[in-house]
mmCIF file of C-alpha atoms (C1' of nucleotides) in Angstrom:
data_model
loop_
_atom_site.group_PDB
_atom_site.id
_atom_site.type_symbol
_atom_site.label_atom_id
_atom_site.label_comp_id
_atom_site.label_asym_id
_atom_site.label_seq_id
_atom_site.Cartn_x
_atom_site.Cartn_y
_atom_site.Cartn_z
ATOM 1 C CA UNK A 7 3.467 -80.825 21.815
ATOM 2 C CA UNK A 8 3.594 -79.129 25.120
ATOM 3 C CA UNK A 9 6.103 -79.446 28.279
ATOM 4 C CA UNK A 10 5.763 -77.937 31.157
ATOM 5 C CA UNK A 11 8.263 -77.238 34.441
ATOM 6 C CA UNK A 12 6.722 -76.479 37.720
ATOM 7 C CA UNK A 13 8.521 -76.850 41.552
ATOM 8 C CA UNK A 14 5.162 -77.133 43.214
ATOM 9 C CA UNK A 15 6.774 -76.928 46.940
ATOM 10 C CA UNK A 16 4.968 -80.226 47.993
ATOM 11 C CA UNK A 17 2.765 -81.572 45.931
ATOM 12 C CA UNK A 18 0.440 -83.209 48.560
ATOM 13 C CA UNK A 19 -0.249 -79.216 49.833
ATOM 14 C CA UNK A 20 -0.222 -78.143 46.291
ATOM 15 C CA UNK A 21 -2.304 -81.367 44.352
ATOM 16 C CA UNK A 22 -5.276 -78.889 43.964
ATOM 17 C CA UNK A 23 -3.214 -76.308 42.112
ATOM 18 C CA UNK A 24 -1.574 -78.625 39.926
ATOM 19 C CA UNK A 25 -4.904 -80.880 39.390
ATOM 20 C CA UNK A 26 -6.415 -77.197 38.252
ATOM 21 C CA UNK A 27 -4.061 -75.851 36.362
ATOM 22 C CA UNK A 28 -3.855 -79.634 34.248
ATOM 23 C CA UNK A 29 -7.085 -79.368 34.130
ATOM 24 C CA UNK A 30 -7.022 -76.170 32.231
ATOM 25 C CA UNK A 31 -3.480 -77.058 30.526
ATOM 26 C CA UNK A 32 -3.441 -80.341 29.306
ATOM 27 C CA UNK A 33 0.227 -80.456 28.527
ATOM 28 C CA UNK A 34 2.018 -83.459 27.152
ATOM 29 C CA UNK A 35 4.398 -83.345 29.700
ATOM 30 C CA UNK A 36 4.290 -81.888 33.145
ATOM 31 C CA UNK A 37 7.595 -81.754 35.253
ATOM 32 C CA UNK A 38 7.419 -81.252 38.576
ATOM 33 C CA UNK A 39 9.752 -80.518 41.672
ATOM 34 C CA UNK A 40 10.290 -80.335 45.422
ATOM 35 C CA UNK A 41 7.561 -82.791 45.383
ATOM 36 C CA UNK A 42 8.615 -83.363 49.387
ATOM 37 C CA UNK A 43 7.248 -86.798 49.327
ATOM 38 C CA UNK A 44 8.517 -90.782 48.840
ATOM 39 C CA UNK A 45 6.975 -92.734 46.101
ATOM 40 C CA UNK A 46 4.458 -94.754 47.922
ATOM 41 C CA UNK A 47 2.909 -91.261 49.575
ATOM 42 C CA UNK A 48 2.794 -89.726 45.987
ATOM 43 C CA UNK A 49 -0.795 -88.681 45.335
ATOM 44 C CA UNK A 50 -0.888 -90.251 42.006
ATOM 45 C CA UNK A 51 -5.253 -91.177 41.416
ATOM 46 C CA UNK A 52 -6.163 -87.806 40.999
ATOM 47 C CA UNK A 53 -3.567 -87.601 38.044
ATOM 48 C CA UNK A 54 -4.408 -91.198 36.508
ATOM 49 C CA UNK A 55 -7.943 -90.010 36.965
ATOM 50 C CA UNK A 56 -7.372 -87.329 34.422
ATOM 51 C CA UNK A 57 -5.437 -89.978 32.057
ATOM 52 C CA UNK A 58 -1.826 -88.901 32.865
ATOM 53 C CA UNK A 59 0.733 -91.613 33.729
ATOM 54 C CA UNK A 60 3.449 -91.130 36.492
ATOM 55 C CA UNK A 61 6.822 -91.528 37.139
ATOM 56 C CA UNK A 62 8.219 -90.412 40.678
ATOM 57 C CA UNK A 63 11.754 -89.913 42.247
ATOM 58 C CA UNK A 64 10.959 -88.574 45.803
ATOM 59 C CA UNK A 65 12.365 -88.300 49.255
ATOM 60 C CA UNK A 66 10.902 -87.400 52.442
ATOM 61 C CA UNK A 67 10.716 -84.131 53.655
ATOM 62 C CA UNK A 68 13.213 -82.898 50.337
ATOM 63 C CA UNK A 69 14.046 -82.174 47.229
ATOM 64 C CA UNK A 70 11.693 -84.726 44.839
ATOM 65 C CA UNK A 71 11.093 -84.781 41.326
ATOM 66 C CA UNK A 72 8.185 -86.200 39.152
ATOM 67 C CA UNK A 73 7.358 -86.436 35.369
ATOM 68 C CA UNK A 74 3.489 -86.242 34.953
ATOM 69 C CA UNK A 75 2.647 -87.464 30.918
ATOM 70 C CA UNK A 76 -0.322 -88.393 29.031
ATOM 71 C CA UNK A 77 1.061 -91.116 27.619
ATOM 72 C CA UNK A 78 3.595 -93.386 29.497
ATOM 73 C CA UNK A 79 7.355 -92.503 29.112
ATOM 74 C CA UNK A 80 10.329 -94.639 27.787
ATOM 75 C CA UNK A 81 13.306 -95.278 28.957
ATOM 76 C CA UNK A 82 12.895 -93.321 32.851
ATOM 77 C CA UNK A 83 16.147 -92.840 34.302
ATOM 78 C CA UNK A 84 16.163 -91.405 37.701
ATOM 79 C CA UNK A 85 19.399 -89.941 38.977
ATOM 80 C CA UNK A 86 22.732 -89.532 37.125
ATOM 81 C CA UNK A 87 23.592 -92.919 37.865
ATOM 82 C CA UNK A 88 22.137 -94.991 34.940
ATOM 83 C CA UNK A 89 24.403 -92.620 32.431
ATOM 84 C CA UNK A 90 27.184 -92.049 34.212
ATOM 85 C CA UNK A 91 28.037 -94.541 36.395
ATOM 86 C CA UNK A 92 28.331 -94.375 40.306
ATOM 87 C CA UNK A 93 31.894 -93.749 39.562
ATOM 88 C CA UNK A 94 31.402 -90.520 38.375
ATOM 89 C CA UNK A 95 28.401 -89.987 40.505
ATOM 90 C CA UNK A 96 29.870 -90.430 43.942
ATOM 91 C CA UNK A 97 26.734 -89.310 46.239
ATOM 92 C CA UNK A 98 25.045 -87.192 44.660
ATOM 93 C CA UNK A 99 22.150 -89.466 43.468
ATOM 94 C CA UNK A 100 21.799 -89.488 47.536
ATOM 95 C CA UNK A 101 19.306 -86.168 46.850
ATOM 96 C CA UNK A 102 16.450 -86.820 44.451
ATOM 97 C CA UNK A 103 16.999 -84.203 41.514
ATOM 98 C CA UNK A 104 16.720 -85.554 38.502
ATOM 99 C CA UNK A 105 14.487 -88.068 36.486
ATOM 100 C CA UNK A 106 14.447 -88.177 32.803
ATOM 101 C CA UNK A 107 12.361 -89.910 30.144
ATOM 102 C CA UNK A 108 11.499 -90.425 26.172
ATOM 103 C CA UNK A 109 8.359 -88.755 25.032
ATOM 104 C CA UNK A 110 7.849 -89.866 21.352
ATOM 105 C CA UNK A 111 10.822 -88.467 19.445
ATOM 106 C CA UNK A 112 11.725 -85.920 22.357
ATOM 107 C CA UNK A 113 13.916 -86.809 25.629
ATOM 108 C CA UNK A 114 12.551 -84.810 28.293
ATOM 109 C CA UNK A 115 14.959 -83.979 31.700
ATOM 110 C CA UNK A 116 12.968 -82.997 34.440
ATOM 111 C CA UNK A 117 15.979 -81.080 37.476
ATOM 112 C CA UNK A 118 15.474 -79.468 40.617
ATOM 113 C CA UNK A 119 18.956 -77.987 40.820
ATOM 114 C CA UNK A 120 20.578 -77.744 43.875
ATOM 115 C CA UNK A 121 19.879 -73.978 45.857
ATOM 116 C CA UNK A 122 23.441 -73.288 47.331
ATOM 117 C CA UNK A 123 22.430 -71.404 50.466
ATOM 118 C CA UNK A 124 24.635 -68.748 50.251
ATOM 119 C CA UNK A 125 28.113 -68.127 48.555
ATOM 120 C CA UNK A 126 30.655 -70.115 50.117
ATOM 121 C CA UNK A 127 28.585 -72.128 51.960
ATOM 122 C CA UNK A 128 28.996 -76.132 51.745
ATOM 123 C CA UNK A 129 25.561 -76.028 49.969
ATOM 124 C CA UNK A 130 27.253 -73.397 47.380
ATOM 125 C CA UNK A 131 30.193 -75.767 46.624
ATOM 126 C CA UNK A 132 27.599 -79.186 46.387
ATOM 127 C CA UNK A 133 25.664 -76.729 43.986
ATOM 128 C CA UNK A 134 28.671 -76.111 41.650
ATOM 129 C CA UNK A 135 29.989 -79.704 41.966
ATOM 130 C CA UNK A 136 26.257 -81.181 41.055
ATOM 131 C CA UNK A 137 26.782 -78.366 37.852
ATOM 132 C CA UNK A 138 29.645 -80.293 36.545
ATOM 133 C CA UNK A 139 28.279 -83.558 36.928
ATOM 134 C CA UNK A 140 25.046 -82.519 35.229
ATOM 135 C CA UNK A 141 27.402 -81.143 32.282
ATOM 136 C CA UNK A 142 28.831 -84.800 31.743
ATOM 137 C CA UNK A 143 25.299 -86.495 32.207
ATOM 138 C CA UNK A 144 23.764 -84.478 29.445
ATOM 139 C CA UNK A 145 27.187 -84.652 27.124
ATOM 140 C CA UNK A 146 26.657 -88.553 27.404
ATOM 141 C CA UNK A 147 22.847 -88.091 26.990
ATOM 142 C CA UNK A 148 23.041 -85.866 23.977
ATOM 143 C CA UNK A 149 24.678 -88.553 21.163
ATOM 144 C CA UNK A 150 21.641 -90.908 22.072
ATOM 145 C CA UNK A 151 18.735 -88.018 21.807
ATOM 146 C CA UNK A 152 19.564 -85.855 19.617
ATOM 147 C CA UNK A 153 16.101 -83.756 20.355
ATOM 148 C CA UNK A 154 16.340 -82.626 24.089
ATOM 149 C CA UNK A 155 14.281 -80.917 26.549
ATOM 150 C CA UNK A 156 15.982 -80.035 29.841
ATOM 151 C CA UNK A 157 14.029 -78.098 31.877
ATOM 152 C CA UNK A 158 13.271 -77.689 35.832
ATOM 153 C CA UNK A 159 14.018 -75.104 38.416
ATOM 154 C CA UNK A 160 17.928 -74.078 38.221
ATOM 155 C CA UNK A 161 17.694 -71.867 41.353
ATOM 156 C CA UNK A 162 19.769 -69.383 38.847
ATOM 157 C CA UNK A 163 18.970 -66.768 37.175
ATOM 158 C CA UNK A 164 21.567 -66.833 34.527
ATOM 159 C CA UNK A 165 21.347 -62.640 32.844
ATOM 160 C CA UNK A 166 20.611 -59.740 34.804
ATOM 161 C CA UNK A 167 17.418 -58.753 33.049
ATOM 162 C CA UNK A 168 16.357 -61.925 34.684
ATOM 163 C CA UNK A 169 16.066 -60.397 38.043
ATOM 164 C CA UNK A 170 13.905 -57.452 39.476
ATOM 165 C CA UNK A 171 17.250 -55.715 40.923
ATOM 166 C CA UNK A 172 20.183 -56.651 39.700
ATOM 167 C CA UNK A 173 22.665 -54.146 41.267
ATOM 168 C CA UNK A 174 22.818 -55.387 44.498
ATOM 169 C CA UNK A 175 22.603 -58.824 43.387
ATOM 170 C CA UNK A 176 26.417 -59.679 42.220
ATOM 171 C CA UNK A 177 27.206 -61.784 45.793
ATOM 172 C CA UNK A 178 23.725 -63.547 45.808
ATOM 173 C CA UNK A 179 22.702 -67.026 45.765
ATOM 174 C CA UNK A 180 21.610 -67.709 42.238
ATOM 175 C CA UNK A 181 23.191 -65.090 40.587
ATOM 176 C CA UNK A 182 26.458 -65.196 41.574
ATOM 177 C CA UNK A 183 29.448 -65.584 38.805
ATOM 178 C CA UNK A 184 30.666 -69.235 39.373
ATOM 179 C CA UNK A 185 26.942 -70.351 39.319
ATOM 180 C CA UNK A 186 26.283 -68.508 36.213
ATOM 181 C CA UNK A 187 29.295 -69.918 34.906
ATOM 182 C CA UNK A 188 28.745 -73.606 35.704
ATOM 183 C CA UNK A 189 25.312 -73.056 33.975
ATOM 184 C CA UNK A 190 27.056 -71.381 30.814
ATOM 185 C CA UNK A 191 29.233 -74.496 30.959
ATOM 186 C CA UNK A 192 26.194 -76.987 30.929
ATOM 187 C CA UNK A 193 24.515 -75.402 28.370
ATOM 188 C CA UNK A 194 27.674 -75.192 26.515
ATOM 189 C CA UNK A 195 27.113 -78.808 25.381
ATOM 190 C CA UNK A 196 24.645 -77.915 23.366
ATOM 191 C CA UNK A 197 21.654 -76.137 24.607
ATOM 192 C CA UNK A 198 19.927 -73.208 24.083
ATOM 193 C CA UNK A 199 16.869 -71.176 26.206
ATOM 194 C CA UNK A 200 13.871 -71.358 24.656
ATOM 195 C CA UNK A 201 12.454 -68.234 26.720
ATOM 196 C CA UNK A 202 14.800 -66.012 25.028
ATOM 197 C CA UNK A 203 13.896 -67.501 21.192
ATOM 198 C CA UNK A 204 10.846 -65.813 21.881
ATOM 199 C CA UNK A 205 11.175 -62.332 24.603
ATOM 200 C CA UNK A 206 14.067 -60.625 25.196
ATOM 201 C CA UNK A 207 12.825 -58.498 27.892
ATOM 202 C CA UNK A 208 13.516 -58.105 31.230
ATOM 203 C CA UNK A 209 10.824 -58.461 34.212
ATOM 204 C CA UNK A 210 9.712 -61.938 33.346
ATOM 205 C CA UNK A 211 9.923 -63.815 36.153
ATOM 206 C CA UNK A 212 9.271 -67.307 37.603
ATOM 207 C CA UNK A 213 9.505 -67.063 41.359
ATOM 208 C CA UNK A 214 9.063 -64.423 43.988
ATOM 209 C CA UNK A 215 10.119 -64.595 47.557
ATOM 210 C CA UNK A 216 6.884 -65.261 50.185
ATOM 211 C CA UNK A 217 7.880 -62.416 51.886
ATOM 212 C CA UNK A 218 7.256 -58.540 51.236
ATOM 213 C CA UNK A 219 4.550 -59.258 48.704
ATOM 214 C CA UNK A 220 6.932 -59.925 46.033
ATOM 215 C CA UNK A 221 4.278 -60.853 43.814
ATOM 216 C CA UNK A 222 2.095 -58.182 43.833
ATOM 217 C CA UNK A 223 5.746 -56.110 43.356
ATOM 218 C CA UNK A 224 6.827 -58.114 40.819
ATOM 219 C CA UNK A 225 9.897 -58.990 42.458
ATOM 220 C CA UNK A 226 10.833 -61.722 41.184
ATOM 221 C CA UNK A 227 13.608 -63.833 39.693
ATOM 222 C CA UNK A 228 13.718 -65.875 36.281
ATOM 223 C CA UNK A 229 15.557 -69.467 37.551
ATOM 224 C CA UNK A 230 13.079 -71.736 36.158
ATOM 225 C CA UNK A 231 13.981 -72.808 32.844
ATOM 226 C CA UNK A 232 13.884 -74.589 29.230
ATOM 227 C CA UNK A 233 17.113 -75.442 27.891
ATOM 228 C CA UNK A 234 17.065 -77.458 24.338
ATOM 229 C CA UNK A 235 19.118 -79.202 22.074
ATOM 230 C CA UNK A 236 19.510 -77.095 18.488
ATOM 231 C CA UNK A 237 17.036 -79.904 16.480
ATOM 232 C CA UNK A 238 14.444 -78.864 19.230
ATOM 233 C CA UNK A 239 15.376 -75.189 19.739
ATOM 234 C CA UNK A 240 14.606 -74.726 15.790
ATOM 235 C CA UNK A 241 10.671 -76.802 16.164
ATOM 236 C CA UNK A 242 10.164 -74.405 19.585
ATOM 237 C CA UNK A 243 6.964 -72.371 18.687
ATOM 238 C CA UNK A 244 6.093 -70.517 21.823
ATOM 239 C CA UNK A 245 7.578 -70.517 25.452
ATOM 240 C CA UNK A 246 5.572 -68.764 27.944
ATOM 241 C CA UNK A 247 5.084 -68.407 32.313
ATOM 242 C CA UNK A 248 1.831 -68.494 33.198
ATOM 243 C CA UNK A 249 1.302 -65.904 35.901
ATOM 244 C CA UNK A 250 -1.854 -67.186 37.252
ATOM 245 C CA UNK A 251 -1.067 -69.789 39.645
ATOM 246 C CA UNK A 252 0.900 -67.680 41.511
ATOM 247 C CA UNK A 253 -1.963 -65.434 42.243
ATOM 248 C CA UNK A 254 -4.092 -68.193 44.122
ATOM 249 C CA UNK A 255 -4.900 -68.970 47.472
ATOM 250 C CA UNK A 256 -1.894 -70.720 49.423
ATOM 251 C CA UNK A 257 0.311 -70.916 46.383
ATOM 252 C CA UNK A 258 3.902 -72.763 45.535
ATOM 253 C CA UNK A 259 6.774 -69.405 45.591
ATOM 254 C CA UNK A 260 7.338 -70.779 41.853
ATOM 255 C CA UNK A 261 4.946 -70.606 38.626
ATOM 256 C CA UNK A 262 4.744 -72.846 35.426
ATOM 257 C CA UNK A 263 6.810 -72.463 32.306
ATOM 258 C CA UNK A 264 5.687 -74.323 28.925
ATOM 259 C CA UNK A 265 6.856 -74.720 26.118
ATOM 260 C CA UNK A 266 5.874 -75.347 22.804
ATOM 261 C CA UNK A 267 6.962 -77.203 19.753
ATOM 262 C CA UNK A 268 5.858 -78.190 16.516
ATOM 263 C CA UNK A 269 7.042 -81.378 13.965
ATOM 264 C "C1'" DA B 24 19.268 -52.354 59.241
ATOM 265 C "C1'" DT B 25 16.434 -56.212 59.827
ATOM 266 C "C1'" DG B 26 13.221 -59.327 58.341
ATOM 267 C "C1'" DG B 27 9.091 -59.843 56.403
ATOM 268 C "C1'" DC B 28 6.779 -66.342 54.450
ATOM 269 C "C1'" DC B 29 6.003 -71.255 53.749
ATOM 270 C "C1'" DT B 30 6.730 -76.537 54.243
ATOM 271 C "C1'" DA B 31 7.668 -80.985 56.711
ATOM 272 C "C1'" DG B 32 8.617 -83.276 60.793
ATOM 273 C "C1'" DG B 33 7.357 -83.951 64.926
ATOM 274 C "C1'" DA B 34 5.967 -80.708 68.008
ATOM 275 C "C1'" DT B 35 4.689 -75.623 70.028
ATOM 276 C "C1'" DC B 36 10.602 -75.432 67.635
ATOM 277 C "C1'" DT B 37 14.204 -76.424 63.761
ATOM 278 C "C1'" DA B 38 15.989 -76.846 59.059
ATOM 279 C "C1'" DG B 39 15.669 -75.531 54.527
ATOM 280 C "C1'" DG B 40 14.206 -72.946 50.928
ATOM 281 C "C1'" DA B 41 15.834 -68.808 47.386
#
DNA sequence: ATGGCCTAGGATCTAGGA
């Protein structure tokens, strides 16, 4: 079984990509975000044309996350709400990040992580507080499924060997120490990146800035990720980014990452 | 040293991204 994460920057100017690269890539699972669209402008036919079903949690204009599977998913939660209460929650269901659903035996969490803007910022401390709610959501999620899949772009890049320069990058959006510690935190409940089961080099990368041909560079940053539980970090056979889509005409900034996992 | 690009919305610019 396959999963997939991709943030697609729009899907409605990316459907062609993504309808390719499925095409090619017939994951299980496909998890998309910044889909930049609400539900009822979601170009689903093309997708149910190819046999996948669809489950969408999108806003206008922002933010927007869909799970794209070949066979239809139980138990779709979108939001933190439906685990945690809107107690707990407050407003920050108010941005579409997170929708999460039971493929077979595996629960798969599909987040578009909040960016932060720069350190300091307002958007830096929503970032950090969305962190610690997402900490509680999957510590109440992970007693129910004990095989878990998070996975979605974290807008951090949690090691230094996960960015092209890393000296100058101490005071920098996604790699700054309180976000890499609010991620450690998170993934201290229990979750592990299946990436690193497999490479432990640096230079493998998941996004690269529009600007300064980044690509062609390989500047680049590592911030899209699989986390999983330990029952589902032990099945993972193979986690890999596939470069390619980021090397076509009028492309999203981010690539896919899939991974792969036996019975 | 700076900004370099792309998207959506509603318009010829702004906000946001990372």
């Amino acid at each position: 079984m396959k999963v997939a994460t991709w943030n697609v920057n729009s899907i409605r100017s990316r459907l062609d990509h993504v309808i390719e690269w499925l095409r090619a890539n017939p994951v299980e699972v496909l998890c998309l975000q910044e889909t930049k669209v609400v539900d009822d402008g979601f170009p689903k036919q093309p997708f149910e044309a190819l046999g996948y079903s669809l489950q969408v949690y999108g806003q206008k204009t922002y933010n927007g996350v869909a799970l794209i599977s070949r066979t239809p998913l139980e138990a779709v939660q979108c939001g933190f709400t439906p685990v945690l209460g809107a107690a707990r929650v407050g407003d920050l269901d108010a941005q579409r990040r997170v929708i999460a659903g039971r493929c077979g035996e595996v629960y798969v969490v599909n987040l578009y992580v909040p960016n932060g803007n720069s350190l300091g910022s307002e958007k830096y401390d929503y970032k950090l507080t969305w962190l610690d709610c997402l900490k509680d959501y999957l510590a109440a999620l992970l007693p129910q499924y004990p095989l878990i899949n998070i996975c979605g772009d974290f807008n951090i890049a949690l090691e230094d060997r996960d960015i092209y320069n890393a000296a100058d990058k101490a005071t920098h959006i996604m790699a700054s120490g309180p976000e890499r510690q609010a991620l450690k935190a998170v993934l201290s409940v229990g979750f592990r990146d299946g990436f690193r089961k497999f490479n432990q080099a640096g230079g493998h990368f998941t996004w690269w800035d529009y600007r300064a041909a980044s690509f062609r560079r390989n500047l680049g940053w590592r911030i899209d990720h699989h986390y999983l539980s330990p029952q589902l970090y032990d099945r993972a056979t193979a986690c890999t980014i596939d470069l390619d889509p980021r090397g076509w005409d009028k492309p999203s900034d981010h690539t896919p990452v899939i991974v792969e996992y036996g019975e």
